[in-house]
């Protein structure tokens, strides 16, 4: 046993030092992950490649290695999404058609296997349902798991649509046509260049004062009214929406819901603990957040907005919570703000994205003024206090 341990160290230590000291050496990253997998450390191998992919999203060898690793474990969905991610983040790369084909093939395998599991699940569900009816008189016993699997086979759009309908019944949505039209106009402008035209993008405004937003699979985006009030410009608001659209485009929520078991309950998509931000917001890995920042910035630039919109929103958040820990999951679960600022600036520099495009100040301020009126009118105590302060 001791000899095996020494052999492991003799190979692992130099490889680990290599990737730590020269992370840009891509063959070293791939070889270290392969070594971890050979030693049975699959979790560490996956984590290493996912991190490397987020740091070097334009390197096809890393994504090929990740897809191969998922293939070995027949994790077809993860393989499909890894391949799709490369294609989305690198639309002009020569290897993109290869990854698009890989993604399509793996997604087909995933759905084929899911269909078999659904058939088995329906038989099992029917049997347990009969027992449940006999014991409780409730014919809906065990229905959620079967419905969940059926939605997953239909794809991200069906899953997100079902979850959005349920969330819309649980939260207080802003019904003002002017504000809703503004958010939808900004969101649809971004969605047109996001890269997933098969989605039917919808944007919902929740009456909540916190600066927050979350995305469901299939392009269903919820944003708090507080985000509109706290963003200084339309470009900042677009930065937040672009970040959430990127989560949907990269299938982050769909991946989280389907990880672990094909019969995961749909309630994993719903807000947790009565708080508006869903469990998806707090469950994203930092690698996923980095990817959403990068793709979100690219979406901003493609849509003609000032490419530093998301960057400026971070400065807004940082200034607002300068003397305290930010209480919002959207902010606190992301990579450190300074790190985000650094890699987004690098992205803007490397790709020539300009901060001198459309900011959208005047119209945004008009919408903010209207929204403040709506918020004040829905708060009788505040309106009464302000009336009392008004000079007669």
Short mmCIF file of C-alpha atoms in Angstrom, two decimals:
data_model
loop_
_atom_site.label_atom_id
_atom_site.label_comp_id
_atom_site.label_asym_id
_atom_site.label_seq_id
_atom_site.Cartn_x
_atom_site.Cartn_y
_atom_site.Cartn_z
CA UNK A 1 0.00 0.00 0.00
CA UNK A 2 2.84 2.33 0.83
CA UNK A 3 4.44 1.73 -2.58
CA UNK A 4 1.17 2.60 -4.32
CA UNK A 5 0.91 5.81 -2.31
CA UNK A 6 4.46 6.79 -3.24
CA UNK A 7 3.76 6.10 -6.92
CA UNK A 8 0.62 8.24 -6.74
CA UNK A 9 2.56 11.10 -5.16
CA UNK A 10 5.37 10.80 -7.68
CA UNK A 11 2.90 11.39 -10.51
CA UNK A 12 0.31 13.62 -8.87
CA UNK A 13 2.55 16.21 -7.25
CA UNK A 14 4.40 17.30 -10.43
CA UNK A 15 1.15 17.46 -12.39
CA UNK A 16 -0.56 19.49 -9.69
CA UNK A 17 2.37 21.89 -9.48
CA UNK A 18 2.32 22.23 -13.25
CA UNK A 19 -1.35 23.26 -13.44
CA UNK A 20 -0.99 25.56 -10.44
CA UNK A 21 2.08 27.38 -11.73
CA UNK A 22 1.20 27.31 -15.44
CA UNK A 23 -2.61 27.12 -15.63
CA UNK A 24 -2.53 28.39 -19.21
CA UNK A 25 -0.73 25.17 -20.29
CA UNK A 26 -3.84 23.36 -21.53
CA UNK A 27 -2.26 19.88 -22.07
CA UNK A 28 -1.25 19.93 -18.40
CA UNK A 29 -4.84 20.68 -17.34
CA UNK A 30 -6.14 17.79 -19.46
CA UNK A 31 -3.47 15.34 -18.31
CA UNK A 32 -4.05 16.12 -14.63
CA UNK A 33 -7.80 15.50 -15.00
CA UNK A 34 -7.12 12.21 -16.82
CA UNK A 35 -4.78 11.15 -14.01
CA UNK A 36 -7.41 11.94 -11.36
CA UNK A 37 -9.99 9.89 -13.28
CA UNK A 38 -7.59 6.96 -13.61
CA UNK A 39 -7.08 7.02 -9.85
CA UNK A 40 -10.85 6.85 -9.30
CA UNK A 41 -11.14 10.48 -8.18
CA UNK A 42 -13.94 11.25 -10.61
CA UNK A 43 -15.49 14.05 -8.56
CA UNK A 44 -12.15 15.86 -8.41
CA UNK A 45 -11.57 15.27 -12.14
CA UNK A 46 -14.95 16.76 -13.05
CA UNK A 47 -14.40 19.74 -10.74
CA UNK A 48 -10.94 20.37 -12.17
CA UNK A 49 -12.14 20.33 -15.80
CA UNK A 50 -15.22 22.45 -15.05
CA UNK A 51 -13.01 25.07 -13.42
CA UNK A 52 -10.52 24.93 -16.28
CA UNK A 53 -13.37 25.28 -18.80
CA UNK A 54 -14.63 28.41 -17.03
CA UNK A 55 -11.12 29.91 -17.01
CA UNK A 56 -10.39 29.00 -20.63
CA UNK A 57 -13.79 28.76 -22.36
CA UNK A 58 -12.26 28.97 -25.84
CA UNK A 59 -10.03 25.88 -25.46
CA UNK A 60 -11.68 22.89 -27.22
CA UNK A 61 -9.29 20.30 -25.75
CA UNK A 62 -10.60 20.98 -22.24
CA UNK A 63 -14.22 20.60 -23.35
CA UNK A 64 -13.41 17.43 -25.34
CA UNK A 65 -11.81 15.92 -22.25
CA UNK A 66 -14.83 16.88 -20.16
CA UNK A 67 -17.28 15.39 -22.68
CA UNK A 68 -15.20 12.19 -22.84
CA UNK A 69 -15.20 11.90 -19.07
CA UNK A 70 -18.97 12.31 -18.91
CA UNK A 71 -19.35 9.78 -21.72
CA UNK A 72 -17.45 7.15 -19.74
CA UNK A 73 -20.02 7.43 -16.96
CA UNK A 74 -22.92 7.63 -19.44
CA UNK A 75 -23.82 11.05 -18.08
CA UNK A 76 -25.35 12.06 -21.38
CA UNK A 77 -27.03 15.28 -20.25
CA UNK A 78 -23.85 16.65 -18.67
CA UNK A 79 -21.89 15.71 -21.82
CA UNK A 80 -24.49 17.43 -24.03
CA UNK A 81 -24.48 20.62 -21.98
CA UNK A 82 -20.67 20.76 -21.83
CA UNK A 83 -20.48 20.50 -25.62
CA UNK A 84 -23.30 23.00 -26.07
CA UNK A 85 -21.58 25.46 -23.74
CA UNK A 86 -18.47 25.56 -25.94
CA UNK A 87 -20.59 26.16 -29.05
CA UNK A 88 -22.50 29.01 -27.38
CA UNK A 89 -19.46 30.74 -25.95
CA UNK A 90 -17.45 30.38 -29.16
CA UNK A 91 -19.87 30.76 -32.09
CA UNK A 92 -17.08 31.58 -34.58
CA UNK A 93 -14.57 28.91 -33.50
CA UNK A 94 -13.65 26.30 -36.17
CA UNK A 95 -14.47 23.50 -33.68
CA UNK A 96 -18.00 24.78 -32.98
CA UNK A 97 -19.78 22.54 -35.55
CA UNK A 98 -18.08 19.51 -33.98
CA UNK A 99 -19.38 20.46 -30.52
CA UNK A 100 -22.87 21.19 -31.84
CA UNK A 101 -22.97 17.66 -33.23
CA UNK A 102 -21.65 16.22 -29.98
CA UNK A 103 -24.33 18.11 -28.04
CA UNK A 104 -27.14 16.88 -30.29
CA UNK A 105 -26.03 13.24 -30.10
CA UNK A 106 -25.66 13.24 -26.29
CA UNK A 107 -29.00 14.99 -25.77
CA UNK A 108 -30.67 12.34 -27.92
CA UNK A 109 -29.11 9.59 -25.80
CA UNK A 110 -30.24 11.34 -22.62
CA UNK A 111 -33.83 11.62 -23.80
CA UNK A 112 -33.87 8.02 -25.02
CA UNK A 113 -32.76 6.78 -21.62
CA UNK A 114 -35.22 9.09 -19.89
CA UNK A 115 -38.08 7.71 -21.97
CA UNK A 116 -37.21 4.21 -20.77
CA UNK A 117 -37.10 5.41 -17.17
CA UNK A 118 -40.42 7.17 -17.67
CA UNK A 119 -42.06 3.97 -18.87
CA UNK A 120 -40.74 2.11 -15.83
CA UNK A 121 -41.73 5.00 -13.58
CA UNK A 122 -45.27 5.07 -14.92
CA UNK A 123 -45.67 1.35 -14.22
CA UNK A 124 -44.24 1.76 -10.73
CA UNK A 125 -46.27 4.92 -10.19
CA UNK A 126 -49.46 3.16 -11.23
CA UNK A 127 -48.81 0.34 -8.77
CA UNK A 128 -47.93 2.63 -5.86
CA UNK A 129 -50.84 4.86 -6.83
CA UNK A 130 -53.27 2.01 -6.45
CA UNK A 131 -51.87 1.32 -3.00
CA UNK A 132 -52.07 5.03 -2.18
CA UNK A 133 -55.69 5.29 -3.26
CA UNK A 134 -56.56 2.25 -1.15
CA UNK A 135 -54.83 3.72 1.92
CA UNK A 136 -55.59 7.42 1.59
CA UNK A 137 -58.28 7.82 -1.04
CA UNK A 138 -55.95 10.23 -2.90
CA UNK A 139 -55.62 9.38 -6.63
CA UNK A 140 -52.85 11.99 -7.14
CA UNK A 141 -50.27 10.13 -5.07
CA UNK A 142 -46.83 9.84 -6.80
CA UNK A 143 -47.93 12.00 -9.73
CA UNK A 144 -45.22 14.66 -9.38
CA UNK A 145 -42.29 12.41 -10.28
CA UNK A 146 -43.98 11.11 -13.43
CA UNK A 147 -44.95 14.63 -14.51
CA UNK A 148 -41.41 15.82 -13.86
CA UNK A 149 -39.90 13.14 -16.08
CA UNK A 150 -42.44 13.87 -18.83
CA UNK A 151 -41.52 17.58 -18.70
CA UNK A 152 -37.82 16.76 -18.87
CA UNK A 153 -38.36 14.71 -22.02
CA UNK A 154 -40.21 17.65 -23.57
CA UNK A 155 -37.18 19.80 -22.77
CA UNK A 156 -36.17 22.98 -21.01
CA UNK A 157 -38.99 25.13 -22.35
CA UNK A 158 -41.72 22.85 -20.98
CA UNK A 159 -39.98 22.59 -17.62
CA UNK A 160 -39.50 26.35 -17.32
CA UNK A 161 -43.04 27.12 -18.46
CA UNK A 162 -44.52 24.83 -15.81
CA UNK A 163 -42.32 26.28 -13.07
CA UNK A 164 -43.03 29.87 -14.15
CA UNK A 165 -46.77 29.27 -13.93
CA UNK A 166 -46.44 27.95 -10.40
CA UNK A 167 -44.12 30.74 -9.27
CA UNK A 168 -46.44 33.38 -10.77
CA UNK A 169 -49.18 32.13 -8.48
CA UNK A 170 -46.93 32.35 -5.40
CA UNK A 171 -45.37 35.79 -5.75
CA UNK A 172 -46.85 39.27 -6.21
CA UNK A 173 -46.21 40.35 -9.79
CA UNK A 174 -46.21 43.98 -10.92
CA UNK A 175 -49.07 44.42 -13.38
CA UNK A 176 -48.25 47.91 -14.70
CA UNK A 177 -48.25 47.77 -18.54
CA UNK A 178 -45.66 50.55 -19.00
CA UNK A 179 -43.04 49.09 -16.66
CA UNK A 180 -43.68 45.57 -17.94
CA UNK A 181 -43.35 46.73 -21.56
CA UNK A 182 -40.03 48.42 -20.76
CA UNK A 183 -38.51 45.34 -19.12
CA UNK A 184 -39.83 43.10 -21.90
CA UNK A 185 -38.42 45.39 -24.60
CA UNK A 186 -34.96 45.37 -23.00
CA UNK A 187 -35.11 41.64 -22.38
CA UNK A 188 -36.26 40.73 -25.91
CA UNK A 189 -33.54 42.92 -27.42
CA UNK A 190 -30.98 40.86 -25.51
CA UNK A 191 -32.70 37.53 -26.18
CA UNK A 192 -32.51 38.03 -29.95
CA UNK A 193 -28.71 37.77 -29.85
CA UNK A 194 -28.42 35.25 -27.00
CA UNK A 195 -28.07 32.13 -29.14
CA UNK A 196 -31.09 29.99 -28.17
CA UNK A 197 -33.86 30.98 -30.56
CA UNK A 198 -35.92 27.91 -29.67
CA UNK A 199 -36.82 29.49 -26.32
CA UNK A 200 -39.91 31.64 -25.83
CA UNK A 201 -38.43 34.32 -23.59
CA UNK A 202 -40.71 35.89 -21.00
CA UNK A 203 -39.89 38.54 -18.41
CA UNK A 204 -41.79 38.95 -15.13
CA UNK A 205 -41.45 41.82 -12.62
CA UNK A 206 -41.92 40.91 -8.95
CA UNK A 207 -42.98 43.61 -6.47
CA UNK A 208 -39.96 43.38 -4.18
CA UNK A 209 -37.51 46.11 -3.15
CA UNK A 210 -34.35 43.96 -3.23
CA UNK A 211 -31.96 44.09 -6.17
CA UNK A 212 -32.38 40.57 -7.44
CA UNK A 213 -33.37 38.38 -10.37
CA UNK A 214 -33.44 34.69 -11.25
CA UNK A 215 -33.78 32.56 -14.37
CA UNK A 216 -35.76 29.39 -15.05
CA UNK A 217 -35.04 26.91 -17.84
CA UNK A 218 -36.33 27.87 -21.26
CA UNK A 219 -35.84 31.64 -20.88
CA UNK A 220 -38.33 32.52 -18.13
CA UNK A 221 -36.75 35.46 -16.27
CA UNK A 222 -38.03 37.01 -13.03
CA UNK A 223 -36.67 40.36 -11.86
CA UNK A 224 -37.48 42.36 -8.74
CA UNK A 225 -38.84 45.90 -9.05
CA UNK A 226 -35.98 46.90 -6.73
CA UNK A 227 -33.50 45.99 -9.45
CA UNK A 228 -35.08 48.55 -11.77
CA UNK A 229 -34.95 51.22 -9.06
CA UNK A 230 -31.35 50.52 -8.04
CA UNK A 231 -29.86 50.21 -11.54
CA UNK A 232 -28.61 53.65 -12.64
CA UNK A 233 -29.13 53.16 -16.38
CA UNK A 234 -30.89 50.92 -18.86
CA UNK A 235 -27.49 49.39 -19.66
CA UNK A 236 -27.07 48.34 -16.01
CA UNK A 237 -30.54 46.81 -15.99
CA UNK A 238 -29.70 45.08 -19.28
CA UNK A 239 -26.52 43.76 -17.68
CA UNK A 240 -28.52 42.04 -14.96
CA UNK A 241 -31.03 40.65 -17.47
CA UNK A 242 -28.22 39.50 -19.78
CA UNK A 243 -26.59 37.64 -16.88
CA UNK A 244 -29.86 35.80 -16.14
CA UNK A 245 -30.51 35.12 -19.83
CA UNK A 246 -27.03 33.62 -20.00
CA UNK A 247 -27.92 31.20 -17.18
CA UNK A 248 -30.93 30.04 -19.23
CA UNK A 249 -28.99 29.89 -22.50
CA UNK A 250 -26.24 27.80 -20.88
CA UNK A 251 -28.87 25.46 -19.37
CA UNK A 252 -27.57 25.98 -15.84
CA UNK A 253 -30.97 25.62 -14.18
CA UNK A 254 -31.93 22.60 -16.29
CA UNK A 255 -28.66 20.95 -15.39
CA UNK A 256 -29.17 21.54 -11.66
CA UNK A 257 -32.71 20.19 -11.71
CA UNK A 258 -31.74 17.03 -13.57
CA UNK A 259 -28.57 16.26 -11.64
CA UNK A 260 -28.67 13.28 -9.34
CA UNK A 261 -32.02 11.78 -10.27
CA UNK A 262 -34.35 11.89 -13.22
CA UNK A 263 -37.32 11.99 -10.86
CA UNK A 264 -36.33 15.19 -9.09
CA UNK A 265 -39.38 17.07 -7.88
CA UNK A 266 -40.38 20.22 -9.72
CA UNK A 267 -40.49 22.09 -6.43
CA UNK A 268 -36.68 22.36 -6.65
CA UNK A 269 -37.37 25.18 -9.09
CA UNK A 270 -39.62 27.07 -6.73
CA UNK A 271 -38.66 29.80 -4.23
CA UNK A 272 -37.26 28.41 -1.00
CA UNK A 273 -38.28 29.46 2.47
CA UNK A 274 -40.81 32.02 1.26
CA UNK A 275 -38.00 34.18 -0.18
CA UNK A 276 -38.48 35.34 -3.73
CA UNK A 277 -35.07 34.30 -5.02
CA UNK A 278 -35.31 30.66 -6.02
CA UNK A 279 -33.10 27.81 -5.00
CA UNK A 280 -31.52 28.02 -8.45
CA UNK A 281 -29.91 31.33 -7.52
CA UNK A 282 -28.12 29.94 -4.48
CA UNK A 283 -27.25 26.62 -6.12
CA UNK A 284 -25.21 27.89 -9.07
CA UNK A 285 -21.52 27.12 -8.80
CA UNK A 286 -19.04 29.94 -9.09
CA UNK A 287 -17.95 28.45 -12.42
CA UNK A 288 -21.52 28.80 -13.68
CA UNK A 289 -21.67 32.39 -12.43
CA UNK A 290 -18.43 33.19 -14.22
CA UNK A 291 -19.80 31.73 -17.45
CA UNK A 292 -22.99 33.77 -17.07
CA UNK A 293 -20.94 36.95 -16.51
CA UNK A 294 -18.85 36.27 -19.63
CA UNK A 295 -21.73 35.32 -21.92
CA UNK A 296 -23.92 38.06 -20.42
CA UNK A 297 -21.30 40.68 -21.29
CA UNK A 298 -21.08 39.32 -24.82
CA UNK A 299 -24.88 39.45 -25.15
CA UNK A 300 -24.83 43.08 -23.95
CA UNK A 301 -22.24 44.03 -26.56
CA UNK A 302 -24.04 42.17 -29.37
CA UNK A 303 -27.31 43.92 -28.48
CA UNK A 304 -25.68 47.35 -28.82
CA UNK A 305 -25.59 48.27 -25.13
CA UNK A 306 -22.56 49.71 -23.35
CA UNK A 307 -20.62 46.52 -22.67
CA UNK A 308 -19.76 47.63 -19.13
CA UNK A 309 -23.41 47.56 -18.04
CA UNK A 310 -22.97 44.48 -15.85
CA UNK A 311 -19.65 45.81 -14.62
CA UNK A 312 -21.25 49.11 -13.57
CA UNK A 313 -24.04 47.23 -11.81
CA UNK A 314 -21.39 45.50 -9.69
CA UNK A 315 -19.99 48.90 -8.73
CA UNK A 316 -23.52 49.99 -7.81
CA UNK A 317 -23.91 46.95 -5.57
CA UNK A 318 -20.48 47.39 -4.06
CA UNK A 319 -21.20 51.03 -3.23
CA UNK A 320 -24.62 50.25 -1.76
CA UNK A 321 -23.25 47.56 0.56
CA UNK A 322 -19.91 49.19 1.24
CA UNK A 323 -20.20 48.98 5.03
CA UNK A 324 -21.88 45.61 5.36
CA UNK A 325 -21.98 42.12 3.95
CA UNK A 326 -24.38 42.08 1.00
CA UNK A 327 -27.48 40.17 2.11
CA UNK A 328 -28.57 39.22 -1.40
CA UNK A 329 -27.83 35.75 -2.76
CA UNK A 330 -27.43 37.17 -6.28
CA UNK A 331 -24.42 39.14 -5.06
CA UNK A 332 -22.92 37.01 -2.30
CA UNK A 333 -22.86 33.67 -4.11
CA UNK A 334 -21.00 35.02 -7.12
CA UNK A 335 -17.20 35.12 -7.42
CA UNK A 336 -15.58 38.03 -5.51
CA UNK A 337 -16.54 41.35 -7.06
CA UNK A 338 -12.95 42.42 -7.75
CA UNK A 339 -12.32 39.14 -9.57
CA UNK A 340 -15.46 39.62 -11.66
CA UNK A 341 -14.44 43.16 -12.53
CA UNK A 342 -11.00 41.95 -13.59
CA UNK A 343 -12.11 39.17 -15.94
CA UNK A 344 -14.94 41.20 -17.49
CA UNK A 345 -12.56 44.07 -18.18
CA UNK A 346 -10.18 41.57 -19.73
CA UNK A 347 -12.98 40.18 -21.89
CA UNK A 348 -13.95 43.68 -23.05
CA UNK A 349 -10.33 44.49 -23.88
CA UNK A 350 -9.61 41.22 -25.71
CA UNK A 351 -12.77 41.37 -27.83
CA UNK A 352 -12.90 45.12 -28.38
CA UNK A 353 -16.26 45.56 -26.62
CA UNK A 354 -16.90 49.25 -26.16
CA UNK A 355 -18.25 50.95 -23.02
CA UNK A 356 -19.22 53.95 -25.16
CA UNK A 357 -22.40 52.49 -26.66
CA UNK A 358 -26.02 52.97 -25.57
CA UNK A 359 -26.50 53.71 -21.86
CA UNK A 360 -30.18 54.67 -21.80
CA UNK A 361 -30.41 57.17 -18.94
CA UNK A 362 -33.44 59.36 -19.68
CA UNK A 363 -36.01 56.67 -20.36
CA UNK A 364 -34.76 54.56 -17.48
CA UNK A 365 -35.23 57.49 -15.11
CA UNK A 366 -38.78 58.00 -16.41
CA UNK A 367 -39.61 54.34 -15.70
CA UNK A 368 -38.02 54.63 -12.26
CA UNK A 369 -40.18 57.67 -11.46
CA UNK A 370 -43.32 55.79 -12.50
CA UNK A 371 -42.26 52.72 -10.54
CA UNK A 372 -41.65 54.77 -7.38
CA UNK A 373 -45.19 56.10 -7.68
CA UNK A 374 -46.54 52.57 -7.98
CA UNK A 375 -44.51 51.33 -5.05
CA UNK A 376 -45.50 54.30 -2.89
CA UNK A 377 -49.18 53.92 -3.77
CA UNK A 378 -49.06 50.28 -2.73
CA UNK A 379 -47.61 51.27 0.66
CA UNK A 380 -50.33 53.28 2.50
CA UNK A 381 -48.15 54.00 5.54
CA UNK A 382 -45.36 55.47 3.45
CA UNK A 383 -47.76 57.53 1.36
CA UNK A 384 -49.39 58.91 4.52
CA UNK A 385 -46.02 59.88 6.02
CA UNK A 386 -44.94 61.66 2.84
CA UNK A 387 -48.30 63.49 2.63
CA UNK A 388 -47.84 64.72 6.20
CA UNK A 389 -44.39 66.11 5.28
CA UNK A 390 -45.65 67.99 2.24
CA UNK A 391 -45.88 71.78 2.84
CA UNK A 392 -49.46 73.06 2.71
#
